[in-house]
Structure formats: C-alpha cells, structure tokens
Short mmCIF file of C-alpha atoms in Angstrom, two decimals:
data_model
loop_
_atom_site.label_atom_id
_atom_site.label_comp_id
_atom_site.label_asym_id
_atom_site.label_seq_id
_atom_site.Cartn_x
_atom_site.Cartn_y
_atom_site.Cartn_z
CA MET A 1 0.00 0.00 0.00
CA MET A 2 1.14 3.58 -0.63
CA ILE A 3 1.51 5.84 2.42
CA LYS A 4 1.27 9.44 1.22
CA THR A 5 3.61 11.41 3.47
CA ILE A 6 4.89 14.93 4.06
CA LEU A 7 7.99 15.91 6.03
CA VAL A 8 8.20 19.06 8.16
CA ASP A 9 11.50 20.32 9.60
CA ASP A 10 13.13 23.76 9.52
CA GLU A 11 16.51 22.16 8.70
CA GLN A 12 16.93 21.22 5.02
CA ASP A 13 19.64 18.66 5.78
CA GLU A 14 17.33 16.85 8.21
CA LEU A 15 14.57 16.75 5.59
CA ASP A 16 16.92 15.32 2.98
CA VAL A 17 18.32 12.65 5.32
CA LEU A 18 14.85 11.54 6.43
CA GLU A 19 13.60 11.38 2.83
CA ARG A 20 16.62 9.30 1.83
CA ASP A 21 16.17 6.92 4.77
CA LEU A 22 12.47 6.45 4.01
CA LEU A 23 13.29 5.71 0.38
CA ASN A 24 15.93 3.16 1.36
CA HIS A 25 14.13 1.41 4.20
CA CYS A 26 10.37 2.03 3.88
CA PRO A 27 9.25 1.33 0.29
CA ASP A 28 5.54 1.86 1.07
CA VAL A 29 6.19 5.49 2.04
CA VAL A 30 5.90 8.10 -0.72
CA VAL A 31 7.11 11.58 0.24
CA VAL A 32 4.88 13.97 -1.68
CA LYS A 33 6.33 17.19 -0.28
CA LYS A 34 8.85 18.58 2.22
CA PHE A 35 8.34 21.79 4.23
CA ARG A 36 10.76 23.94 6.19
CA SER A 37 7.89 26.02 7.55
CA ALA A 38 5.15 24.68 9.81
CA ILE A 39 2.86 27.47 8.60
CA GLU A 40 3.29 26.39 4.97
CA ALA A 41 2.79 22.74 5.93
CA LYS A 42 -0.44 23.54 7.76
CA ALA A 43 -1.79 25.43 4.75
CA ALA A 44 -0.99 22.50 2.45
CA VAL A 45 -2.46 19.66 4.53
CA ALA A 46 -6.05 20.25 3.38
CA GLU A 47 -4.97 20.04 -0.26
CA LEU A 48 -2.42 17.22 -0.03
CA ARG A 49 -4.38 15.14 2.52
CA PRO A 50 -1.34 13.12 3.61
CA ASP A 51 -1.79 9.80 5.39
CA LEU A 52 1.24 10.50 7.56
CA ILE A 53 3.25 13.55 8.68
CA PHE A 54 6.83 13.35 9.99
CA LEU A 55 7.06 16.43 12.16
CA ASP A 56 9.93 18.18 13.93
CA ILE A 57 9.11 19.76 17.29
CA GLU A 58 11.50 22.70 17.80
CA MET A 59 10.75 25.04 14.90
CA PRO A 60 10.39 28.81 14.54
CA GLU A 61 6.93 30.35 14.13
CA ILE A 62 4.94 27.27 15.22
CA LYS A 63 6.27 24.36 17.27
CA GLY A 64 5.52 20.86 16.02
CA ILE A 65 3.36 20.05 19.05
CA ASP A 66 1.21 23.12 18.41
CA LEU A 67 0.86 22.26 14.73
CA ALA A 68 -0.27 18.72 15.59
CA LYS A 69 -2.85 20.07 18.07
CA SER A 70 -4.13 22.56 15.50
CA LEU A 71 -4.51 19.91 12.80
CA LYS A 72 -6.33 17.61 15.18
CA ASN A 73 -8.69 20.39 16.33
CA GLU A 74 -9.51 21.17 12.70
CA GLY A 75 -10.47 17.55 12.07
CA HIS A 76 -7.53 16.46 9.90
CA SER A 77 -6.98 12.69 10.05
CA SER A 78 -3.26 12.60 9.15
CA ALA A 79 -1.22 10.48 11.54
CA ILE A 80 1.78 12.13 13.21
CA ILE A 81 5.28 10.78 13.86
CA PHE A 82 7.51 13.26 15.69
CA VAL A 83 11.20 13.42 14.83
CA THR A 84 13.27 15.54 17.22
CA GLY A 85 16.56 15.94 19.00
CA TYR A 86 14.83 16.74 22.30
CA PRO A 87 13.75 13.68 24.34
CA GLN A 88 11.97 15.84 26.95
CA PHE A 89 9.06 16.40 24.56
CA GLY A 90 8.02 12.74 24.54
CA ALA A 91 5.11 13.08 26.97
CA GLN A 92 3.67 16.05 25.09
CA ALA A 93 3.94 14.16 21.80
CA PHE A 94 1.76 11.33 22.99
CA GLU A 95 -0.78 13.75 24.45
CA VAL A 96 -1.67 14.59 20.84
CA GLU A 97 -1.92 10.85 20.03
CA ALA A 98 1.26 10.67 17.94
CA ILE A 99 1.99 7.28 16.41
CA ASP A 100 5.64 7.41 17.48
CA PHE A 101 8.40 9.67 18.80
CA LEU A 102 11.78 9.33 17.09
CA LEU A 103 15.04 10.84 18.33
CA LYS A 104 17.59 12.21 15.88
CA PRO A 105 19.68 10.75 14.40
CA VAL A 106 17.02 8.18 13.53
CA GLU A 107 18.23 4.59 13.22
CA SER A 108 16.82 2.60 10.30
CA ASP A 109 15.31 -0.07 12.58
CA ARG A 110 13.42 2.56 14.59
CA LEU A 111 12.19 4.18 11.40
CA LYS A 112 10.85 0.87 10.09
CA GLN A 113 9.30 0.17 13.49
CA ALA A 114 7.51 3.52 13.39
CA ILE A 115 6.04 2.71 9.97
CA GLU A 116 4.91 -0.68 11.24
CA LYS A 117 3.17 1.08 14.14
CA TYR A 118 1.43 3.37 11.67
CA LEU A 119 0.27 0.44 9.54
CA GLY A 120 -1.06 -1.39 12.59
CA HIS A 121 -2.85 1.73 13.82
CA ASN A 122 -4.30 2.38 10.35
CA LEU A 123 -5.62 -1.17 10.02
CA GLN A 124 -7.31 -0.99 13.43
CA SER A 125 -8.88 2.35 12.47
CA GLN A 126 -10.19 0.95 9.18
CA ILE A 127 -11.75 -2.06 10.87
CA ALA A 128 -13.27 0.09 13.62
CA GLU A 129 -14.72 2.46 11.02
CA LEU A 130 -16.07 -0.46 9.00
CA ASN A 131 -17.70 -2.00 12.05
CA LYS A 132 -19.13 1.37 13.13
CA LYS A 133 -20.80 1.95 9.76
CA ALA A 134 -21.95 -1.59 9.15
CA PRO A 135 -25.43 -2.79 10.12
CA THR A 136 -25.31 -5.87 12.32
CA PHE A 137 -27.78 -8.04 10.40
CA ILE A 138 -29.12 -8.62 6.91
CA ARG A 139 -32.75 -9.68 6.52
CA ILE A 140 -33.48 -12.64 4.25
CA SER A 141 -37.14 -13.05 3.33
CA SER A 142 -38.77 -16.45 2.94
CA GLN A 143 -42.28 -17.77 2.34
CA SER A 144 -42.74 -18.33 6.06
CA GLY A 145 -41.32 -14.95 7.17
CA PHE A 146 -37.68 -13.87 7.28
CA ASP A 147 -34.29 -14.80 8.74
CA LEU A 148 -31.84 -12.36 10.31
CA LEU A 149 -28.24 -13.25 9.48
CA LYS A 150 -25.37 -11.63 11.37
CA ILE A 151 -23.24 -10.03 8.65
CA LYS A 152 -19.88 -10.70 10.28
CA ASP A 153 -20.76 -14.44 10.39
CA ILE A 154 -21.47 -14.75 6.66
CA SER A 155 -18.37 -16.36 5.14
CA TYR A 156 -19.49 -16.14 1.51
CA LEU A 157 -22.48 -15.94 -0.83
CA LYS A 158 -22.95 -18.22 -3.83
CA ALA A 159 -25.22 -17.71 -6.84
CA ASP A 160 -27.40 -20.74 -7.55
CA GLY A 161 -29.57 -19.79 -10.50
CA ALA A 162 -32.09 -17.22 -9.31
CA ILE A 163 -31.28 -18.11 -5.70
CA THR A 164 -28.44 -16.84 -3.53
CA ARG A 165 -27.09 -19.12 -0.83
CA PHE A 166 -25.53 -17.58 2.28
CA PHE A 167 -22.84 -19.75 3.88
CA MET A 168 -22.26 -19.03 7.54
CA ALA A 169 -19.24 -19.47 9.81
CA ASP A 170 -20.49 -22.92 10.82
CA ASN A 171 -20.90 -23.88 7.12
CA GLN A 172 -24.70 -23.90 7.40
CA ALA A 173 -26.42 -22.47 4.29
CA VAL A 174 -29.47 -20.23 4.03
CA GLY A 175 -31.17 -19.67 0.67
CA ALA A 176 -32.70 -16.40 -0.53
CA GLY A 177 -34.91 -15.94 -3.58
CA ARG A 178 -32.99 -12.99 -5.06
CA ASN A 179 -29.94 -12.86 -7.31
CA LEU A 180 -26.40 -12.30 -6.07
CA GLY A 181 -26.16 -8.82 -7.60
CA ILE A 182 -28.91 -7.57 -5.29
CA PHE A 183 -27.01 -8.72 -2.20
CA GLU A 184 -23.70 -7.42 -3.57
CA LYS A 185 -25.25 -3.92 -3.55
CA ALA A 186 -26.85 -4.45 -0.13
CA LEU A 187 -23.49 -5.46 1.37
CA SER A 188 -21.46 -2.76 -0.39
CA GLY A 189 -18.91 -1.27 2.01
CA GLN A 190 -19.36 -4.09 4.54
CA GLY A 191 -16.18 -6.03 3.72
CA PHE A 192 -17.40 -8.23 0.86
CA PHE A 193 -15.88 -8.62 -2.62
CA ARG A 194 -17.18 -10.23 -5.83
CA VAL A 195 -14.27 -12.54 -6.69
CA HIS A 196 -16.25 -14.40 -9.35
CA SER A 197 -19.59 -13.96 -11.13
CA GLY A 198 -20.99 -16.56 -8.77
CA TYR A 199 -19.28 -15.72 -5.47
CA LEU A 200 -19.11 -12.88 -2.95
CA VAL A 201 -16.64 -13.35 -0.08
CA ASN A 202 -16.26 -11.77 3.36
CA TYR A 203 -12.72 -10.49 4.11
CA ARG A 204 -13.04 -11.71 7.71
CA PHE A 205 -12.82 -15.33 6.51
CA LEU A 206 -9.92 -15.09 4.03
CA HIS A 207 -7.14 -17.51 4.89
CA HIS A 208 -5.11 -18.46 1.80
CA TYR A 209 -4.88 -17.57 -1.87
CA ASP A 210 -3.60 -20.33 -4.16
CA ASN A 211 -1.99 -18.79 -7.23
CA ARG A 212 -1.71 -22.13 -9.04
CA GLU A 213 -5.43 -22.84 -8.89
CA SER A 214 -6.52 -19.18 -8.73
CA CYS A 215 -8.72 -19.81 -5.73
CA ILE A 216 -9.23 -18.67 -2.15
CA ILE A 217 -9.33 -21.01 0.83
CA LEU A 218 -11.51 -19.58 3.60
CA ASN A 219 -10.85 -20.38 7.24
CA THR A 220 -14.03 -22.48 7.18
CA GLY A 221 -12.34 -24.75 4.62
CA ALA A 222 -14.46 -23.56 1.69
CA LYS A 223 -12.65 -23.25 -1.65
CA ILE A 224 -13.73 -20.24 -3.75
CA PRO A 225 -12.61 -19.61 -7.37
CA VAL A 226 -11.21 -16.21 -8.33
CA ALA A 227 -12.03 -15.16 -11.90
CA GLN A 228 -8.96 -14.10 -13.88
CA GLN A 229 -10.55 -10.81 -14.92
CA ARG A 230 -11.22 -9.98 -11.25
CA LEU A 231 -7.80 -11.03 -9.91
CA ARG A 232 -6.13 -7.61 -10.13
CA ASP A 233 -9.00 -5.87 -8.32
CA PHE A 234 -9.07 -8.69 -5.75
CA LEU A 235 -5.37 -8.20 -4.96
CA ILE A 236 -5.86 -4.42 -4.65
CA TRP A 237 -8.80 -5.07 -2.30
CA VAL A 238 -6.71 -7.40 -0.11
CA ASP A 239 -3.92 -4.81 -0.04
CA SER A 240 -6.38 -2.26 1.37
CA PHE A 241 -6.75 -4.11 4.68
CA THR A 242 -3.41 -5.90 5.07
CA VAL A 243 0.06 -4.77 6.08
#
C-alpha cells in the first residue's frame, strides 16, 4: 500500500536525510512534499491530505506540538510521527496521540518500526470504522417470514440460479430468492468482494490464496474460485486491509 507522506523540519539537511532513509528502508512510504515552515505545511495539509506527517518539534513560528494540536482540532486525520533531537518532549507528543516519537539521528530499525506502528494503527482504524458503519444483520425473506443473518458471520455468498445461498461461519447455508447482484449492492462497504460472477466473499474469513489454482481457501475450509478478470481488483482489495 502507498503511504502518502509529508515531512516538516526547519533544517533542510534533516529533511533530505529523512527522505533518503524512508526511500531506502520504507518502500511503502511516498514523500509527496517537504516543508521547512510549519505554517506552509499547515496550509498544504487540506490540499495534499497526507496519510502521515513526519514532524519536527522545535521550529520557529509554530512548534511541532502546536501544529499537531491545531490539525487535530480542525479535524484532519493525518497520523503524526515526531522526529526531534529533544527527548523531553516525549510526553507532550503522545498527548496529541502521535503514532511514534523518534530521536535524531534516527536509526533505520526505529524508522521501520515507526512505519509498522502506523500500519497497525491504520488497520485498526479501518476495521473500527467499517464496524461502526456496518449494520449488524441482513434480513433474508422467505415464504414463512424472514431470517436475520449476522453479517460478520457470513463467510461467503454463492449464486445458484435465481437463488443466492448464504454460507455461515459454521458452514450452514441459508437460501434467498434474489440474485447475487442484489445482495452485492446491499453489502457494499461491509467487507465483501465479488471474486467471481458466482461468489461474494467476506474479508473476515480469508485464509489463503492459491496462485496455481486461482482460488481462495476460507478459514471455514471452503474453496472459492477467483475469476482471472477480477484477480487484479481482488489483490488491490486485499492490499487495502493488510500490512
């Protein structure tokens, strides 16, 4: 995954060294811009919308801590990693929910560790946001009434003619008299992906992708084909919630 990043430090040499180290050790990080002024950086955040900001603390005009507080108060979602030569600012850094606090000169292992922390934090945020937005159940009508299926327990959906079969975590199946496309729309944004014209899978159950057979093995043991024309989009989808 690409991590769109800006660097903010009033020392040009520090900016250049950090950019070089990120390029050499953190291939997922893309530095889109460097700033020697916190004021200029603040003005550009709304336009650039970086995922991550590496931020010095001791700077003229606006200190890094104050810039981080201002961005947070204005509702910007960019994560912050502080990079400084002053260890005494550590407590203040974490008061503004910084991902990490790095001391100059930054060792490559600590830099990679900071990026790993960001990726872990980002994944947790994505899952929390997904769960917050998602309804808990989907209603499946039948001749006798309707069933309520817990969405997180649906491992996959399979088209069976004009019927869609819902396979649950315990491998039990529930049939619904509507086509798969209807349920694909209903479950849009809830963690499901159409890997094949006849299958919709839940990311929560992915376990293994077999490149030789172009299929997914779910953690329930089910084997789901991945259509060749959908493979690229499937891999991009998986990349969106993995580190």
